[in-house]
XYZ file of C-alpha atoms in Angstrom:
624
model
C 0.000 0.000 0.000
C 2.888 2.272 0.673
C 4.154 1.855 -2.826
C 0.836 2.835 -4.215
C 0.753 6.014 -2.162
C 4.212 7.014 -3.276
C 3.267 6.421 -6.876
C 0.263 8.600 -6.651
C 2.256 11.311 -4.897
C 4.942 11.262 -7.579
C 2.339 11.600 -10.230
C 0.865 14.623 -8.612
C 4.145 16.296 -7.777
C 6.029 15.330 -10.894
C 3.502 16.145 -13.614
C 0.898 18.525 -12.365
C 0.022 19.654 -15.852
C -0.602 16.098 -16.909
C -2.884 15.644 -13.943
C -4.880 18.683 -14.854
C -5.242 17.568 -18.451
C -6.294 14.111 -17.365
C -8.881 15.718 -15.139
C -10.212 17.646 -18.063
C -10.291 14.507 -20.178
C -12.145 12.764 -17.409
C -14.599 15.618 -17.287
C -15.042 15.371 -21.068
C -15.662 11.694 -20.808
C -18.322 12.279 -18.172
C -19.921 14.980 -20.321
C -20.089 12.568 -23.238
C -21.877 10.069 -21.087
C -24.386 12.637 -19.793
C -25.227 15.201 -22.449
C -27.158 18.223 -21.135
C -30.529 18.884 -22.770
C -31.225 22.374 -21.373
C -29.514 25.732 -21.226
C -29.140 25.530 -17.458
C -27.352 22.181 -17.718
C -24.979 23.545 -20.329
C -24.116 26.564 -18.173
C -23.536 24.300 -15.164
C -21.187 22.131 -17.166
C -19.219 25.140 -18.340
C -18.851 26.399 -14.750
C -17.464 23.014 -13.638
C -14.548 23.245 -16.073
C -11.442 23.815 -13.896
C -10.115 27.289 -13.736
C -6.642 25.895 -14.349
C -7.324 25.834 -18.067
C -6.395 29.489 -18.319
C -3.097 28.730 -16.671
C -2.528 25.847 -19.094
C -3.161 28.152 -22.021
C -0.716 30.669 -20.638
C 1.903 27.951 -20.181
C 1.468 26.655 -23.723
C 1.670 30.143 -25.238
C 4.596 31.058 -23.043
C 3.093 34.399 -22.010
C 1.479 34.106 -18.659
C 1.410 37.818 -17.959
C -0.297 38.801 -21.286
C -4.033 38.592 -22.254
C -5.389 38.477 -25.854
C -6.592 41.848 -27.317
C -10.362 42.359 -27.410
C -12.307 44.849 -29.648
C -13.385 48.118 -28.095
C -17.120 47.693 -27.605
C -17.629 51.401 -26.948
C -16.195 52.513 -30.327
C -18.188 49.885 -32.286
C -21.442 50.993 -30.658
C -20.726 54.618 -31.517
C -20.036 53.721 -35.165
C -23.263 51.736 -35.412
C -25.197 54.623 -33.908
C -23.651 57.067 -36.403
C -24.508 54.832 -39.341
C -28.063 54.485 -38.089
C -28.443 58.262 -37.795
C -27.077 58.803 -41.305
C -29.508 56.229 -42.677
C -32.419 57.989 -41.025
C -31.274 61.345 -42.404
C -30.925 59.842 -45.867
C -34.429 58.380 -45.764
C -35.818 61.681 -44.535
C -34.265 63.553 -47.465
C -35.484 60.887 -49.893
C -39.019 61.467 -48.620
C -38.736 65.070 -49.775
C -38.373 63.979 -53.417
C -41.003 62.584 -55.822
C -40.762 58.999 -56.964
C -41.890 57.342 -60.208
C -42.170 53.699 -61.268
C -44.126 51.607 -63.749
C -47.068 49.443 -62.783
C -47.444 45.888 -64.095
C -49.788 45.198 -66.989
C -53.248 43.906 -66.209
C -54.240 40.497 -67.435
C -50.723 39.382 -68.444
C -48.428 36.734 -67.031
C -45.765 39.296 -66.291
C -48.235 41.698 -64.809
C -50.723 41.322 -62.005
C -50.992 37.749 -60.781
C -54.230 36.013 -59.948
C -53.963 36.486 -56.210
C -54.280 39.898 -54.622
C -51.325 39.322 -52.306
C -48.941 38.553 -55.166
C -50.282 41.549 -57.095
C -49.487 43.870 -54.202
C -45.975 42.459 -54.019
C -45.397 43.110 -57.718
C -46.618 46.687 -57.457
C -43.851 47.426 -54.975
C -41.190 46.298 -57.445
C -39.712 49.139 -59.497
C -40.318 47.835 -62.994
C -38.238 49.164 -65.882
C -40.026 47.432 -68.791
C -43.647 47.019 -69.754
C -44.696 44.830 -72.652
C -48.178 46.186 -73.310
C -48.202 49.583 -75.141
C -50.186 52.504 -73.786
C -52.195 55.198 -75.548
C -51.249 58.837 -75.981
C -54.141 59.767 -73.715
C -52.470 57.841 -70.883
C -49.385 60.001 -71.371
C -51.666 63.017 -71.137
C -52.976 61.773 -67.792
C -49.410 61.602 -66.439
C -48.650 65.139 -67.650
C -51.833 66.504 -66.125
C -51.312 64.656 -62.849
C -47.715 65.826 -62.571
C -48.748 69.418 -63.261
C -51.946 69.664 -61.210
C -51.425 66.948 -58.620
C -54.574 65.768 -56.891
C -56.577 68.488 -58.673
C -56.249 66.552 -61.950
C -59.360 64.865 -63.321
C -57.533 61.590 -64.044
C -54.487 59.696 -62.833
C -52.256 57.484 -64.999
C -52.976 53.769 -64.727
C -49.668 52.617 -66.207
C -47.302 54.222 -63.708
C -47.242 55.475 -60.127
C -46.057 58.962 -59.199
C -45.499 59.271 -55.464
C -45.314 62.585 -53.611
C -46.700 64.442 -56.615
C -46.890 67.656 -54.585
C -43.071 67.762 -54.687
C -43.017 67.948 -58.521
C -41.869 71.450 -59.470
C -42.288 71.503 -63.271
C -43.360 69.271 -66.163
C -41.602 69.240 -69.551
C -42.872 67.397 -72.642
C -40.432 66.768 -75.532
C -41.744 65.222 -78.773
C -39.275 63.727 -81.270
C -41.302 64.046 -84.469
C -41.024 61.070 -86.828
C -39.128 58.772 -84.440
C -40.651 55.341 -83.798
C -39.979 52.586 -81.292
C -38.376 50.566 -84.049
C -35.900 53.340 -84.842
C -35.160 53.770 -81.133
C -34.536 50.046 -80.700
C -32.310 49.636 -83.757
C -30.350 52.852 -83.150
C -30.128 52.526 -79.384
C -26.481 53.557 -79.418
C -27.554 56.973 -80.757
C -29.622 57.704 -77.608
C -27.250 57.540 -74.616
C -29.007 60.385 -72.794
C -32.555 59.182 -73.401
C -31.758 55.496 -72.865
C -30.247 56.254 -69.458
C -33.758 56.895 -68.140
C -35.129 53.769 -66.490
C -38.825 54.110 -67.403
C -39.643 53.243 -71.005
C -42.924 52.027 -72.516
C -44.327 51.540 -76.019
C -46.998 53.876 -77.425
C -49.995 53.251 -79.660
C -49.694 55.849 -82.465
C -52.410 58.238 -83.619
C -53.828 58.204 -87.140
C -52.552 61.676 -87.990
C -50.096 64.305 -86.836
C -52.636 66.686 -85.340
C -54.596 63.824 -83.801
C -51.393 62.967 -81.948
C -51.109 66.527 -80.624
C -54.767 66.509 -79.631
C -54.484 63.218 -77.735
C -51.331 64.163 -75.878
C -52.306 67.756 -75.037
C -56.028 67.431 -74.294
C -58.264 65.198 -72.225
C -61.962 64.591 -71.731
C -63.844 67.222 -69.836
C -65.349 66.443 -66.460
C -69.080 65.750 -66.226
C -69.854 69.131 -64.678
C -68.054 70.974 -67.481
C -69.819 68.893 -70.138
C -73.198 69.700 -68.628
C -72.337 73.390 -68.549
C -71.289 73.328 -72.194
C -74.489 71.480 -73.168
C -76.521 74.184 -71.446
C -74.641 76.897 -73.318
C -75.145 75.052 -76.598
C -78.903 74.735 -76.057
C -79.166 78.402 -75.093
C -77.232 79.414 -78.217
C -79.580 77.351 -80.400
C -82.647 78.922 -78.816
C -81.170 82.381 -79.272
C -80.470 81.691 -82.935
C -83.988 80.376 -83.566
C -85.517 83.316 -81.762
C -83.538 85.745 -83.903
C -84.636 83.942 -87.091
C -88.340 84.394 -86.286
C -89.726 87.809 -87.238
C -92.130 89.925 -85.191
C -95.812 88.837 -85.012
C -98.193 90.306 -87.608
C -102.006 90.140 -87.056
C -101.486 87.761 -84.153
C -99.438 85.243 -86.200
C -95.746 84.665 -86.703
C -94.130 85.079 -90.077
C -91.785 82.280 -90.991
C -92.543 80.585 -87.684
C -91.391 77.038 -88.389
C -89.557 75.243 -85.638
C -86.499 74.877 -87.826
C -86.535 78.436 -89.126
C -88.368 77.412 -92.318
C -91.544 79.312 -93.155
C -94.918 77.576 -93.177
C -95.522 78.812 -96.763
C -92.461 76.865 -97.962
C -90.120 79.821 -98.501
C -86.696 78.787 -99.809
C -83.778 78.494 -97.383
C -81.281 81.348 -97.063
C -79.255 82.066 -100.206
C -75.548 82.188 -100.776
C -75.150 85.760 -99.614
C -76.555 84.880 -96.186
C -73.412 82.886 -95.391
C -70.882 85.514 -96.486
C -68.466 86.681 -93.828
C -68.692 90.333 -92.856
C -65.765 92.715 -92.907
C -65.387 92.720 -89.123
C -65.603 88.946 -88.945
C -62.976 88.539 -91.652
C -60.639 90.905 -89.837
C -61.219 89.039 -86.571
C -60.387 85.679 -88.153
C -57.195 86.923 -89.752
C -58.196 87.286 -93.403
C -56.035 89.503 -95.623
C -56.898 93.189 -95.363
C -57.396 95.525 -98.360
C -54.275 97.455 -97.430
C -52.088 94.416 -96.686
C -48.608 94.926 -98.058
C -47.478 92.770 -101.009
C -51.012 91.322 -101.413
C -52.765 91.373 -104.782
C -56.491 92.118 -105.259
C -58.822 90.048 -107.374
C -60.989 91.790 -109.984
C -63.893 91.606 -107.554
C -67.222 93.358 -107.768
C -68.574 95.427 -104.917
C -71.623 93.188 -104.431
C -72.594 89.586 -105.161
C -75.997 87.881 -105.442
C -77.448 84.489 -104.634
C -76.817 83.459 -108.234
C -73.110 84.319 -108.147
C -70.781 81.374 -108.870
C -68.973 79.609 -106.026
C -65.436 78.232 -106.159
C -63.773 75.898 -103.705
C -60.194 76.743 -102.716
C -57.668 74.658 -100.840
C -53.923 75.139 -100.385
C -51.067 73.097 -98.946
C -48.148 74.789 -97.263
C -44.579 73.919 -96.229
C -42.336 75.433 -93.578
C -39.462 77.558 -94.850
C -36.943 79.835 -93.213
C -39.505 82.644 -93.550
C -42.373 80.646 -92.045
C -45.332 79.003 -93.792
C -45.321 79.337 -97.601
C -47.512 78.074 -100.432
C -46.624 74.728 -102.028
C -49.860 73.676 -103.796
C -53.195 75.287 -104.714
C -56.433 73.860 -106.121
C -59.511 75.684 -107.463
C -62.765 73.813 -108.256
C -66.170 75.079 -109.377
C -69.590 74.133 -108.015
C -69.957 71.371 -110.620
C -66.884 69.615 -109.219
C -64.594 70.423 -112.123
C -60.977 71.231 -111.315
C -60.243 74.661 -112.770
C -56.697 75.006 -111.496
C -54.308 72.637 -109.725
C -50.630 73.498 -109.473
C -47.574 73.213 -107.247
C -45.675 76.325 -106.241
C -42.017 76.460 -105.294
C -41.214 78.815 -102.386
C -38.445 81.384 -102.755
C -36.963 80.557 -99.328
C -35.279 77.225 -98.463
C -37.667 74.594 -97.127
C -37.045 73.437 -93.559
C -40.033 71.108 -93.149
C -42.187 69.675 -95.947
C -44.860 68.564 -93.418
C -45.451 65.575 -95.711
C -47.914 63.789 -93.454
C -50.209 66.773 -93.667
C -49.398 68.512 -96.958
C -48.430 65.524 -99.106
C -45.449 67.524 -100.381
C -42.007 65.947 -100.607
C -38.613 67.159 -101.737
C -38.841 64.978 -104.851
C -42.148 66.621 -105.825
C -41.129 70.223 -105.210
C -37.571 70.250 -106.577
C -38.429 70.168 -110.316
C -41.272 72.722 -109.973
C -40.632 76.048 -111.662
C -43.969 77.751 -110.881
C -43.714 80.547 -108.350
C -46.250 82.403 -106.218
C -46.480 85.243 -108.745
C -47.448 82.805 -111.491
C -50.154 81.283 -109.322
C -51.616 84.696 -108.506
C -51.824 85.682 -112.188
C -53.563 82.432 -113.148
C -56.141 82.717 -110.371
C -56.934 86.343 -111.168
C -57.680 85.321 -114.764
C -59.906 82.399 -113.751
C -62.029 84.096 -111.067
C -64.993 86.187 -112.283
C -65.708 89.517 -110.533
C -68.721 88.158 -108.600
C -67.032 84.934 -107.494
C -67.704 83.590 -103.977
C -64.758 81.682 -102.526
C -65.560 78.697 -100.277
C -63.042 76.885 -98.096
C -62.272 75.287 -94.767
C -60.233 77.787 -92.744
C -60.120 79.969 -95.846
C -58.086 82.703 -94.152
C -55.019 80.440 -94.096
C -55.335 79.718 -97.814
C -55.685 83.373 -98.805
C -52.783 84.371 -96.571
C -50.595 81.764 -98.283
C -51.769 82.941 -101.718
C -51.274 86.602 -100.683
C -54.593 87.438 -102.354
C -57.348 89.737 -101.094
C -60.955 88.857 -101.965
C -63.939 90.278 -100.000
C -66.601 87.640 -100.758
C -65.765 84.539 -98.733
C -67.585 81.629 -97.055
C -65.991 79.462 -94.366
C -67.385 75.946 -93.800
C -65.473 75.303 -90.559
C -68.110 76.901 -88.288
C -71.152 76.798 -90.566
C -72.658 73.714 -88.898
C -72.419 74.713 -85.216
C -74.764 76.917 -83.225
C -71.952 78.431 -81.141
C -69.650 79.297 -84.087
C -67.215 76.651 -82.951
C -64.937 75.362 -85.700
C -64.984 71.676 -86.650
C -62.433 69.798 -88.742
C -63.295 69.169 -92.378
C -62.737 65.432 -91.925
C -65.426 65.214 -89.227
C -67.938 67.345 -91.139
C -67.574 65.278 -94.303
C -68.003 62.034 -92.351
C -71.043 63.333 -90.480
C -72.960 65.031 -93.296
C -71.666 63.526 -96.548
C -70.956 60.016 -95.275
C -67.519 59.660 -96.820
C -63.987 59.433 -95.459
C -61.247 61.881 -96.414
C -57.720 62.620 -95.170
C -57.169 58.962 -94.270
C -53.653 58.632 -95.664
C -50.564 59.446 -93.652
C -48.787 60.373 -96.886
C -50.625 63.711 -96.864
C -53.902 65.410 -97.737
C -55.151 65.916 -101.270
C -56.022 69.560 -101.956
C -58.439 68.517 -104.736
C -60.292 66.242 -102.328
C -60.489 68.953 -99.657
C -61.676 71.651 -102.076
C -64.439 69.385 -103.435
C -65.478 68.487 -99.878
C -65.869 72.180 -98.949
C -68.000 72.812 -102.057
C -70.224 69.783 -101.338
C -70.741 70.842 -97.721
C -71.759 74.353 -98.746
C -74.156 73.032 -101.416
C -75.743 70.728 -98.818
C -76.192 73.647 -96.439
C -77.778 75.720 -99.202
C -80.264 72.972 -100.065
C -81.212 72.003 -96.498
C -80.924 75.332 -94.690
C -81.845 75.189 -91.012
C -83.445 71.778 -91.465
C -79.920 70.389 -91.336
C -79.221 69.612 -87.715
C -76.337 71.323 -85.981
C -73.087 69.501 -85.381
C -71.862 69.109 -81.834
C -69.743 66.579 -80.042
C -71.804 64.117 -78.082
C -70.196 61.906 -75.463
C -72.183 58.890 -76.692
C -71.050 59.107 -80.326
C -67.535 57.804 -79.806
C -64.053 59.035 -78.991
C -63.759 61.220 -82.103
C -66.612 63.464 -81.008
C -65.977 63.495 -77.281
C -65.649 66.864 -75.623
C -62.097 67.686 -74.663
C -60.170 70.465 -73.011
C -56.489 71.187 -73.418
C -53.885 70.948 -70.705
C -53.339 74.674 -71.162
C -56.939 75.391 -70.110
C -56.751 73.191 -67.021
C -53.406 74.722 -66.070
C -54.844 78.212 -66.318
C -57.673 77.276 -63.958
C -55.050 76.296 -61.366
C -52.996 79.480 -61.952
C -50.210 77.560 -63.706
C -48.131 79.089 -66.491
C -47.587 77.162 -69.733
C -45.384 77.588 -72.818
C -45.236 75.891 -76.219
C -42.176 75.977 -78.506
C -42.656 74.873 -82.104
C -42.725 76.090 -85.688
C -45.360 78.583 -86.796
C -47.279 75.915 -88.711
C -48.023 73.886 -85.567
C -48.468 76.836 -83.215
C -51.386 78.063 -85.319
C -53.410 75.295 -83.704
C -52.724 76.848 -80.291
C -53.655 80.431 -81.131
C -56.904 80.217 -79.125
C -55.318 78.428 -76.193
C -54.095 80.226 -73.035
C -50.446 79.383 -73.679
C -47.322 81.390 -74.380
C -46.415 80.407 -77.965
C -42.733 80.752 -78.885
C -42.032 80.381 -82.609
C -38.778 78.612 -83.503
C -37.469 78.072 -87.013
C -35.229 75.082 -86.191
C -34.282 72.679 -83.406
C -31.179 74.614 -82.407
C -33.195 77.745 -81.763
C -35.766 75.703 -79.884
C -33.195 74.357 -77.428
C -31.777 77.834 -76.914
C -35.189 79.350 -76.153
C -36.252 76.393 -74.014
C -34.030 77.430 -71.109
C -35.819 80.731 -70.520
C -39.238 79.177 -71.136
C -38.629 76.472 -68.522
C -37.528 79.056 -65.972
C -40.761 81.057 -66.410
C -43.341 78.280 -66.869
C -44.759 75.356 -64.928
C -45.421 73.301 -68.075
C -43.378 73.436 -71.293
C -44.133 71.620 -74.544
C -41.582 71.514 -77.365
C -41.063 69.416 -80.463
C -37.860 68.527 -82.321
C -38.282 68.018 -86.077
C -34.736 67.124 -87.169
C -35.350 63.452 -87.943
C -38.748 64.055 -89.573
C -37.223 66.675 -91.881
C -34.431 64.291 -92.833
C -36.640 61.371 -93.878
C -38.679 63.560 -96.239
C -35.911 63.217 -98.820
C -35.937 60.559 -101.525
C -32.758 58.795 -100.367
C -31.233 59.030 -96.919
C -27.904 57.558 -95.916
C -27.596 55.561 -92.713
C -24.764 57.812 -91.542
C -27.013 60.869 -91.821
C -29.748 59.120 -89.843
C -27.400 58.219 -86.999
C -25.847 61.686 -86.845
C -29.310 63.315 -86.793
C -30.564 61.003 -84.054
C -27.416 61.577 -81.988
C -27.840 65.336 -82.353
C -31.453 65.109 -81.186
C -30.338 63.042 -78.190
C -27.685 65.624 -77.318
C -30.291 68.370 -77.447
C -32.628 66.411 -75.205
C -29.735 65.843 -72.804
C -28.947 69.574 -72.769
C -32.576 70.394 -71.956
C -32.767 67.804 -69.178
C -29.462 69.002 -67.730
C -30.837 72.540 -67.416
C -34.011 71.469 -65.605
C -34.478 72.476 -61.974
C -34.690 69.755 -59.304
C -37.884 67.679 -58.963
C -38.860 68.188 -62.617
C -40.846 65.528 -64.474
C -39.684 65.217 -68.082
C -41.440 63.061 -70.684
C -39.846 62.237 -74.060
C -42.379 61.013 -76.642
C -41.548 59.267 -79.911
C -45.028 59.326 -81.468
C -44.749 56.658 -84.182
C -47.202 56.692 -87.088
C -49.909 54.798 -88.974
C -49.219 54.274 -92.673
C -51.901 53.414 -95.221
C -51.190 50.446 -97.480
C -51.618 51.343 -101.146
C -51.200 47.797 -102.433
C -54.363 46.119 -103.660
C -55.404 42.820 -102.168
C -53.307 43.260 -99.047
C -54.005 40.502 -96.530
C -52.500 42.355 -93.586
C -55.030 45.161 -93.341
C -55.300 48.629 -94.834
C -52.900 50.247 -92.357
C -49.413 49.516 -91.095
C -48.723 50.627 -87.555
C -45.371 51.762 -86.238
C -45.546 51.986 -82.473
C -44.013 54.912 -80.668
C -42.222 55.050 -77.360
C -42.455 57.116 -74.185
C -39.443 57.606 -71.903
C -40.103 59.195 -68.519
C -37.693 60.510 -65.915
C -37.375 62.724 -62.859
C -34.589 65.273 -62.463
C -33.593 64.887 -58.803
C -30.843 66.391 -56.684
C -28.138 64.060 -55.390
C -28.428 63.563 -51.655
C -25.177 64.439 -49.847
C -24.937 63.934 -46.087
C -22.405 65.884 -44.046
C -20.004 64.004 -41.741
C -21.345 65.905 -38.753
C -24.543 63.880 -39.003
């Protein structure tokens, strides 16, 4: 027994470290036999581990007096707190800026899903592409909502604009002639426009001015439509009351409900529809003392048996403004008396082919000038001639001819003297379609249409019902109001920059019209217009002017598109913070001239709309 005691003592005294390690191993063995199943048991086991382990570690490392370095908890907490404060400040500044993102398409696999929960999740995603194209009217809703905020009649359904009250200005830029196909194939020419994240396809309009109408006007609210209906009815009653003479012997003379006498008196003659001198001056007809205008060999008075002639002209845009390019004169039998092209003296900047039908190839070989046209017309027109036309003041101004006996069909069929497009009047009263081709209008067709409308009015008189736009008759006849009118009601200032040909359509609108002869001048004048206005509309015509030529090189197309992109980039760069800018490539609808076409009568080239917000970069100071 003594030997055993000595052995145990030697083991303890000779190898204390080994004893400690063996004790640990024994403890590990016990722990393996009895594994703890709770947190309390685990903590108890950890507390039973001998404290000599720290001494063992010191012995192994050979540095008993030193302890391992630990991170400073105080400094890490301060850094985390600073980061948290900066994040809160960043989010607070972000909440002071508007935000825009696309909404998913309805009824598509990539759009709203079947369940409401998944649909709400997709709405929160900031989409950058949208497969389904939108209409130009939907673009109008975005412009109106960005300009008027919650006072707008409609909100866009294809995108979401958050914090709309923070939007400072709205700028609309139209790239005339550019399509989505051109944008896709020449994407490298649009670095500034393509950098914007929101892009969507557009359904094109059937004509150039229909595009402007859809993108710059919207349907009136119900209250405004009712008010206009009341005014229309009152105007009709006033007109009928004025047509009925005073009572004689207790009876009314000419007292038919439609203004026709009970004795079957004929309807008003041709002289009843002549424009007076004051009315002609108000509408902008040439004056007798207008400089460089020639006078027809007109008589002082005309009668109901005087001959009528239909006149229609097509114009192009030159460096001097709008100039004559084609003129047509027809008589009341429908015979074409004169039809000729006219070459302007100034260089042509825009042939306006989709409206005028004039191209560079047509006009280049023409040798007839304005002076030749004037001489031919003066020889053809008799002294008692009555000229009939749609918007006749524009034709006579282009011809630089003064004639006092004129009839205008544009407002002949409305009780309130409101002008209506020739295309709508011909469809409504004559039952035929005109101006359907995107390759331009036919002046012969338009002149014959004006003559036929006037002859119908002469034969029917007041029995012919008045024309007015009813809400139930379809989108063509719906009542609309321009964005300029709605902006004026909210005390917002608007400006429009374009050539004189297009701005003529805005002459009755409450907008500051700025005439520009080319795109370079438009960009230069845009800076001051944006600074003074809440809404600015401008249109770049560089690409549309280029494609009017017979042959166009691919290098010229790319250079023109790149120049347009640079000009758009310069405009966007000059915008103030929180400005909504919309770039529209309108596309077009082209009529197929081939017979027996199996793909429809029209070929559609979709447009594209690119939307962006000019925002300030958020910079946080280190003190925060």
